[in-house]
Coordinates of C-alpha atoms in Angstrom, one line a residue:
X111 CA 46.4 28.9 62.8
X112 CA 44.8 27.1 59.9
X113 CA 44.1 28.9 56.7
X114 CA 40.7 27.1 56.5
X115 CA 38.2 29.1 58.6
X116 CA 36.2 25.9 59.2
X117 CA 39.0 24.2 61.2
X118 CA 40.4 24.9 64.6
X119 CA 43.6 23.6 66.1
X120 CA 43.0 20.9 68.7
X121 CA 44.9 23.0 71.2
X122 CA 42.5 25.9 71.0
X123 CA 40.3 24.9 73.9
X124 CA 43.3 24.4 76.2
X125 CA 44.9 27.7 75.1
X126 CA 41.6 29.5 75.5
X127 CA 41.3 28.2 79.1
X128 CA 44.9 29.2 79.9
X129 CA 44.2 32.7 78.6
X130 CA 41.0 33.0 80.6
X131 CA 42.7 31.8 83.8
X132 CA 45.6 34.2 83.2
X133 CA 43.3 37.2 82.6
X134 CA 41.2 36.2 85.7
X135 CA 44.3 36.0 87.8
X136 CA 45.4 39.5 86.7
X137 CA 41.9 41.0 87.1
X138 CA 41.6 39.4 90.6
X139 CA 45.1 40.5 91.6
X140 CA 46.2 36.9 92.2
X141 CA 49.1 37.3 89.7
X142 CA 51.3 40.2 88.8
X143 CA 52.9 38.9 85.6
X144 CA 56.2 40.2 84.3
X145 CA 54.4 40.7 81.0
X146 CA 50.6 40.8 80.7
X147 CA 50.7 38.5 77.8
X148 CA 49.3 35.0 78.4
X149 CA 50.9 33.5 75.2
X150 CA 54.3 34.7 76.3
X151 CA 53.9 33.0 79.6
X152 CA 52.6 29.8 78.0
X153 CA 55.3 29.6 75.3
X154 CA 58.1 30.4 77.8
X155 CA 57.1 27.6 80.2
X156 CA 56.2 25.1 77.5
X157 CA 59.4 26.0 75.6
X158 CA 61.5 25.3 78.6
X159 CA 60.1 21.9 79.0
X160 CA 60.1 21.0 75.3
X161 CA 63.7 22.2 74.8
X162 CA 64.9 20.1 77.7
X163 CA 63.1 16.9 76.8
X164 CA 63.4 17.0 73.0
X165 CA 66.2 19.3 71.9
X166 CA 68.9 19.2 74.6
X167 CA 70.4 15.9 73.4
X168 CA 70.9 17.5 69.9
X169 CA 72.8 20.4 71.4
X170 CA 74.9 18.4 73.9
X171 CA 76.0 15.2 72.2
X172 CA 77.5 13.5 75.3
X173 CA 75.2 14.3 78.2
X174 CA 76.9 13.2 81.4
X175 CA 73.7 11.4 82.6
X176 CA 70.3 10.4 81.4
X177 CA 68.5 13.7 81.2
X178 CA 65.1 11.9 81.3
X179 CA 65.8 10.0 84.6
X180 CA 63.2 10.4 87.4
X181 CA 65.7 12.6 89.3
X182 CA 66.4 14.9 86.4
X183 CA 62.6 15.2 85.6
X184 CA 62.0 16.2 89.2
X185 CA 64.6 19.0 88.8
X186 CA 63.0 20.1 85.6
X187 CA 59.6 20.3 87.2
X188 CA 61.1 22.4 90.0
X189 CA 62.8 24.7 87.6
X190 CA 59.7 25.0 85.4
X191 CA 57.6 25.9 88.5
X192 CA 60.2 28.5 89.5
X193 CA 60.1 30.0 86.0
X194 CA 56.3 30.1 86.0
X195 CA 56.2 31.7 89.5
X196 CA 58.7 34.4 88.3
X197 CA 56.8 35.1 85.1
X198 CA 53.5 35.3 87.0
X199 CA 54.8 37.4 89.8
X200 CA 53.9 34.9 92.5
X201 CA 56.0 33.6 95.4
X202 CA 54.6 30.1 95.5
X203 CA 51.5 28.1 96.1
X204 CA 48.6 30.1 97.6
X205 CA 45.7 28.7 99.5
X206 CA 42.6 28.1 97.4
X207 CA 39.6 30.0 98.9
X208 CA 36.5 27.8 99.5
X209 CA 33.8 28.1 96.9
X210 CA 30.3 29.0 97.8
X211 CA 28.1 25.8 98.0
X212 CA 26.1 25.1 94.9
X213 CA 22.4 25.4 95.2
X214 CA 21.9 22.8 92.4
X215 CA 19.7 25.3 90.5
X216 CA 21.3 25.8 87.1
X217 CA 19.3 29.0 86.4

């Protein structure tokens, strides 16, 4: 966080939305997270992706193949989804219930 109270990180709206969705999922019973800590969830999933993309080549000097190839990216996506599902306590995609039709009246 910035020391200047008049500034806000550009990620704040995104993180606020993630926290709100996480809390709604817990409240509605859609998720049963391993830890009821949205920032832990976010940092674990984002950290997995960031480490693989940016840091892995610095830890393994001679990677046997291009870790950013389309095939490897598909595997990373699959692994990141599996990690997210585990942390959220879900077993995979769930059907989205239909929303009530909007009346068009904003009041």
